[in-house]
Short mmCIF file of C-alpha atoms and ligand atoms in Angstrom, two decimals:
data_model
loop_
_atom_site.label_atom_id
_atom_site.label_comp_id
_atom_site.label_asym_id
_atom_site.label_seq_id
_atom_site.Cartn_x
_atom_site.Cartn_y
_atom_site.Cartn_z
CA UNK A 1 14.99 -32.31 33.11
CA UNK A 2 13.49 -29.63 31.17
CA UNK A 3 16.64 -26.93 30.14
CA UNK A 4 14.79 -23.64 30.41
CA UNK A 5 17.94 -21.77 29.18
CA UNK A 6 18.08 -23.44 25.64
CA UNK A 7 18.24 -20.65 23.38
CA UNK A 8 15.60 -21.13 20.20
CA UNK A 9 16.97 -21.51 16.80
CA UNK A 10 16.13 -17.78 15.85
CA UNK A 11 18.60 -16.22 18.96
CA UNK A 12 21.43 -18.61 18.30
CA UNK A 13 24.87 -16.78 16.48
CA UNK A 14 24.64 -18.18 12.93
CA UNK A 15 20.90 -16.51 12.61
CA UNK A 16 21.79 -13.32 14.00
CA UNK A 17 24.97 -13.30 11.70
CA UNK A 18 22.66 -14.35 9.26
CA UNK A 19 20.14 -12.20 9.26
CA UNK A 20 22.67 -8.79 9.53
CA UNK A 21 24.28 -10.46 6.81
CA UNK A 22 21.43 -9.50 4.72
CA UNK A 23 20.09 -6.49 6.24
CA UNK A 24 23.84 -5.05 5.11
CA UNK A 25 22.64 -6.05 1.37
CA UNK A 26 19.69 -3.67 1.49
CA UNK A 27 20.07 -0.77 -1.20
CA UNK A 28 19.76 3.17 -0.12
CA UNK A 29 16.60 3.95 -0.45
CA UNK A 30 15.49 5.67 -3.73
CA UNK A 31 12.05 5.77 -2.85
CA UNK A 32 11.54 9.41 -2.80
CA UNK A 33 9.48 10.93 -5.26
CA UNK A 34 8.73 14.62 -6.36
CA UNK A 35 5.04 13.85 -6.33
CA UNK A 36 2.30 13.04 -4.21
CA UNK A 37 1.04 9.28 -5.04
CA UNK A 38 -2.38 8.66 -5.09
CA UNK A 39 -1.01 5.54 -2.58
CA UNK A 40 -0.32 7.51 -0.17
CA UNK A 41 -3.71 10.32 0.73
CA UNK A 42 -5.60 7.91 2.30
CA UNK A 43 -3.08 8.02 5.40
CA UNK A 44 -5.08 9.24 8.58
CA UNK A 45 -1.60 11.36 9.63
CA UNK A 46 -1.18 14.20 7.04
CA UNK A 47 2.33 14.52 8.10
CA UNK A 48 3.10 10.80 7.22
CA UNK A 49 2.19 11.85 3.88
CA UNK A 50 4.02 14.51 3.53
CA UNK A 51 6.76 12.00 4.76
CA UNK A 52 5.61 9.46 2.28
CA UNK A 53 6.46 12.12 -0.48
CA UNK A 54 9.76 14.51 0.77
CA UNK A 55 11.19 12.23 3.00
CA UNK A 56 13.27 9.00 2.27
CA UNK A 57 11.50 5.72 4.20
CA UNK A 58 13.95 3.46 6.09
CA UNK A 59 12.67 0.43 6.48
CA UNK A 60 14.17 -2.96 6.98
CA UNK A 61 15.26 -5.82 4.44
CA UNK A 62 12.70 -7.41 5.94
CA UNK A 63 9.58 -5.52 4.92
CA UNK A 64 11.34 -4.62 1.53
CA UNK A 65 10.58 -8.24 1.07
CA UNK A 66 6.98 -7.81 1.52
CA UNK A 67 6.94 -5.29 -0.82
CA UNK A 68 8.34 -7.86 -3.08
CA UNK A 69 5.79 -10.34 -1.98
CA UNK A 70 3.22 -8.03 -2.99
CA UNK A 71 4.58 -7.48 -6.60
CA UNK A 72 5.05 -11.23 -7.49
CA UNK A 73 1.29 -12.13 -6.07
CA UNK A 74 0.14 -9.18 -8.19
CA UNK A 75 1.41 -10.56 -11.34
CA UNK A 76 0.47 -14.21 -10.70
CA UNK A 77 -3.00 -12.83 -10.24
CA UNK A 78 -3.24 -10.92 -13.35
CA UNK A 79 -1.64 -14.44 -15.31
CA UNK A 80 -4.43 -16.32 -13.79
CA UNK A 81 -7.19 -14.15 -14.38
CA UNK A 82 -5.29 -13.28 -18.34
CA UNK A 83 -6.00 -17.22 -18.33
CA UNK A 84 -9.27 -17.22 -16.66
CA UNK A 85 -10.49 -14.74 -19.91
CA UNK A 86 -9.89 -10.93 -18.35
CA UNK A 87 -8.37 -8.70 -20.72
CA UNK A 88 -6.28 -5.73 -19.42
CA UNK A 89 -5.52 -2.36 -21.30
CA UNK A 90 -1.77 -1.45 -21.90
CA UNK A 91 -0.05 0.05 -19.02
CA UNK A 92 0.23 3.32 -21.11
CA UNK A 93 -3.73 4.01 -19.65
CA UNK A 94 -3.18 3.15 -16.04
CA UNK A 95 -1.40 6.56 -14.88
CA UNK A 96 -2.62 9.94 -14.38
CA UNK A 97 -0.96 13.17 -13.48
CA UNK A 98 -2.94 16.18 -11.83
CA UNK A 99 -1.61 19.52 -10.24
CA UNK A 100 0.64 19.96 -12.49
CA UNK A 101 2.21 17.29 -12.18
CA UNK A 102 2.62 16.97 -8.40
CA UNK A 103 -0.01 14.67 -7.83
CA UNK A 104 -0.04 11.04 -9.70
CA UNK A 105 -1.06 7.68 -9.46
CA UNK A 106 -0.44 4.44 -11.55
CA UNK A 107 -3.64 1.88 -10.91
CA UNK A 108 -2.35 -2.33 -11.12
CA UNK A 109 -5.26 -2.81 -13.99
CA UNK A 110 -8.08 -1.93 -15.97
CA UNK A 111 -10.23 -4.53 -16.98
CA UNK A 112 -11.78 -3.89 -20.69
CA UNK A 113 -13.23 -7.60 -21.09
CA UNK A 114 -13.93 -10.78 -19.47
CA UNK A 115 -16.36 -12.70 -18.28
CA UNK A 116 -19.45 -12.79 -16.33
CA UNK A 117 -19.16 -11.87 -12.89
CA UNK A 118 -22.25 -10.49 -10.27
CA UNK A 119 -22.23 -6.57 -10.56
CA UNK A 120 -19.30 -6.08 -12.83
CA UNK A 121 -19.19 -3.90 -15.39
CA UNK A 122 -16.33 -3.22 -18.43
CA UNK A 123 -14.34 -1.54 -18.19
CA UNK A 124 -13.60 -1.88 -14.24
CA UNK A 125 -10.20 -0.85 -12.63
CA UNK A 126 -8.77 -3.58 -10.93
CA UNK A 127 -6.55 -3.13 -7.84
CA UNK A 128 -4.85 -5.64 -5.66
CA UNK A 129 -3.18 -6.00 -2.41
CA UNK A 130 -1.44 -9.23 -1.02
CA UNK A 131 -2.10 -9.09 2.76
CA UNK A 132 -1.40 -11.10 6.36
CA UNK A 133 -3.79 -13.54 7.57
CA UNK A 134 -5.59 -11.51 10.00
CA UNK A 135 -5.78 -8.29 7.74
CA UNK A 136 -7.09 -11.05 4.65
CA UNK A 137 -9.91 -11.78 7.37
CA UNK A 138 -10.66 -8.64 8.79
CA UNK A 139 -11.36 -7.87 4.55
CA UNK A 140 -13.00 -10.57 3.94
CA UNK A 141 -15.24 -9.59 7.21
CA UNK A 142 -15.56 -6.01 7.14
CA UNK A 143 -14.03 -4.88 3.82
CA UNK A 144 -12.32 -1.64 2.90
CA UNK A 145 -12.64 0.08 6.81
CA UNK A 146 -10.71 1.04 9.24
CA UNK A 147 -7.23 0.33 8.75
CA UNK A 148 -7.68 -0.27 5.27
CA UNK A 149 -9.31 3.30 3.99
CA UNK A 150 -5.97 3.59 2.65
CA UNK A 151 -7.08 1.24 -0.02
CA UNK A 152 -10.40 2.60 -0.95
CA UNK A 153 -9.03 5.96 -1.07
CA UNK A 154 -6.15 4.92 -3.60
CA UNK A 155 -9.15 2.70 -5.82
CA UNK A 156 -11.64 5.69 -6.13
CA UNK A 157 -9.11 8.15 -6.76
CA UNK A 158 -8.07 5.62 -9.49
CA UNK A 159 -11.85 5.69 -10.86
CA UNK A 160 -12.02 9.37 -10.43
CA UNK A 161 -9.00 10.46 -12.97
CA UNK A 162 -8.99 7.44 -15.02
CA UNK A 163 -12.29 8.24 -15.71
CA UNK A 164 -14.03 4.88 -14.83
CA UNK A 165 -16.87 5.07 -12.76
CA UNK A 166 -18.15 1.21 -13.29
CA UNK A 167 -17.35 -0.49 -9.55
CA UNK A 168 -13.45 -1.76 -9.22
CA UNK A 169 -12.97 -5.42 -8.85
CA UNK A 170 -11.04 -5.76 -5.97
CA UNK A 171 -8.84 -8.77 -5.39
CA UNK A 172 -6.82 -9.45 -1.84
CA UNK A 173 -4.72 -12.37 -1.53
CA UNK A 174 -3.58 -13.87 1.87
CA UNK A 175 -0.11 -14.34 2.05
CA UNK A 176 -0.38 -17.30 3.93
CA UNK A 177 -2.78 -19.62 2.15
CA UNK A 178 -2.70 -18.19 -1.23
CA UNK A 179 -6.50 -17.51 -1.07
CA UNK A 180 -8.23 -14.84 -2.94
CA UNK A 181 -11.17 -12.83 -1.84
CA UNK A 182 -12.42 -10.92 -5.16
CA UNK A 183 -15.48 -7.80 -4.42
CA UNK A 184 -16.65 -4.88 -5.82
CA UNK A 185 -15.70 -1.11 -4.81
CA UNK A 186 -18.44 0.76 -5.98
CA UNK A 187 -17.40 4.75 -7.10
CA UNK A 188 -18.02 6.95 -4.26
CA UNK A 189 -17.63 10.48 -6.14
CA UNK A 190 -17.86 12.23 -2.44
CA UNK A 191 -14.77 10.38 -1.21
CA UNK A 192 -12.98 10.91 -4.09
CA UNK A 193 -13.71 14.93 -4.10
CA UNK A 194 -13.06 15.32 -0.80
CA UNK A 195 -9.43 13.08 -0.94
CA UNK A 196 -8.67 14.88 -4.19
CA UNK A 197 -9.41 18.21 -2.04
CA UNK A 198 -6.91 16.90 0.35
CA UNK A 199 -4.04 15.92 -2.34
CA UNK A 200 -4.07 19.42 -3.50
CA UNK A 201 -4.31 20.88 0.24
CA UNK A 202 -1.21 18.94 1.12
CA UNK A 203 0.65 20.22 -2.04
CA UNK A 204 0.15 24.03 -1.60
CA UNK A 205 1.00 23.18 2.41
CA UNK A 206 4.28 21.72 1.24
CA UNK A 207 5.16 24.31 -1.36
CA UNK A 208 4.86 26.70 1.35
CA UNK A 209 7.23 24.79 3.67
CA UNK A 210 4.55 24.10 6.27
CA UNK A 211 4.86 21.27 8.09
CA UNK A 212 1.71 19.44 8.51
CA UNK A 213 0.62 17.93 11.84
CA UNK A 214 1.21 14.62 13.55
CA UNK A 215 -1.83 12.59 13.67
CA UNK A 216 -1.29 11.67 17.64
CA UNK A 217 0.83 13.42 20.29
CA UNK A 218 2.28 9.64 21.18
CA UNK A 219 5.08 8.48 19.45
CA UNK A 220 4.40 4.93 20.94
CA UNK A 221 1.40 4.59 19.02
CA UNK A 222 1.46 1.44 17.47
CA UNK A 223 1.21 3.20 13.88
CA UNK A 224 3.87 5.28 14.74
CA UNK A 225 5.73 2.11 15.57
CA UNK A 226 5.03 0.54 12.12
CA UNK A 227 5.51 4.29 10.07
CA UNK A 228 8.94 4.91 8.24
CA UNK A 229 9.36 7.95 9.50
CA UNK A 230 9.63 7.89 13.13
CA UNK A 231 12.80 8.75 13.83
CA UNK A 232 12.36 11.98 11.53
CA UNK A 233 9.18 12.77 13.03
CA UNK A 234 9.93 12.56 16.74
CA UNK A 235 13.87 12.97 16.54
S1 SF4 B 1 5.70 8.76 13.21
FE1 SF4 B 1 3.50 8.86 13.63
S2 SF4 B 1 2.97 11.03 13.75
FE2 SF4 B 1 4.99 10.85 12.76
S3 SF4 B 1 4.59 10.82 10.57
FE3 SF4 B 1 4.70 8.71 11.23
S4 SF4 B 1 2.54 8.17 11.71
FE4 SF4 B 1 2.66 10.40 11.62
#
């Protein structure tokens, strides 16, 4: 007879003792930062950014982890494409600082050589993201959309004050199968004005100690669910 009351592996004692094991080794947080990143504009709620820069995140071991994930796929990209022939400028060219100083970014990569590829150009920024499966698809399908503005708001602010208007080769990885979807982001000067516009809106908001608004009036929406900040936001 079938024993419906079997507990699975992941709700048995030793993996919940487990697992808070490990949440207990997570560090504090030292994530916040006294500038706006160029990472974090592209955000559809303006008070998530705000977050993003004021406000320590809490988030889990667990997606700590992912942020690891996407640091060591990173670098085993940039080995394979240093082997493939790419050449990459020192690190010392891949920052900028704007607004005096309260607005920044850091780009993964600028490409000054390599070889042959349809529609690229050198020197080309390179950015790139280690994703899910489904979000690797709905790339691959759709590109930078959607969900994933946040991206091509971060790669043409990149090409804006780095000063390298050639279209970005853009490199996703899928987390699960280790495949890589490379494509061009051309320079949209537009989208980078008006985001830039927005950076320096949301700096003069915070110096004056406004508090920008919520991008919903739900704080069940499922990006709520996912954002750092909730508890902050919505007490
Ligand atoms: S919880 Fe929701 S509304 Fe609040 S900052 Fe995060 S995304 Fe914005």
């Amino acid at each position: 007879m079938l024993d419906f009351s079997r507990l699975i592996l992941a709700d048995k004692p030793i993996n919940l003792d487990f697992n808070r094991l490990i949440e207990r080794t997570t560090p504090p947080s030292e994530n916040t930062r006294h500038y706006l990143g160029a990472s974090m504009i592209g955000s559809e709620c303006l008070r998530r950014t705000q977050y993003d820069w004021w406000v320590d995140p809490e988030f889990p071991t667990r997606t700590l982890d992912i942020f690891e994930r996407g640091h060591f796929h990173e670098a085993l990209v940039r080995r394979r494409m240093i082997a493939a022939g790419f050449e990459f400028a020192s690190n010392n060219r891949l920052h900028f600082t704007s607004a005096s100083g309260l607005f920044r970014g850091h780009a993964d990569g600028l490409l000054l050589r390599g070889p042959e590829l349809p529609g690229l150009a050198y020197p080309a920024l390179w950015e790139h993201k280690c994703v899910n499966a489904k979000s690797w698809r709905a790339i691959e399908r759709d590109g930078l959309v959607g969900l994933y503005t946040v991206y091509l708001v971060q790669t043409v602010i990149y090409q804006a004050y780095l000063d390298v208007m050639n279209p970005a080769l853009f490199v996703c990885t899928n987390a699960d199968t280790c495949e890589r979807l490379a494509f061009l982001v051309p320079f949209d000067a537009a989208l980078a004005q008006s985001f830039s516009d927005r950076a320096l809106a949301i700096i003069q908001s915070t110096m004056a100690d406004e508090l920008l608004p919520r991008f919903t009036n739900d704080p069940d929406d499922w990006r709520c669910k996912m954002c750092a900040h909730r508890k902050q936001c919505w007490g």
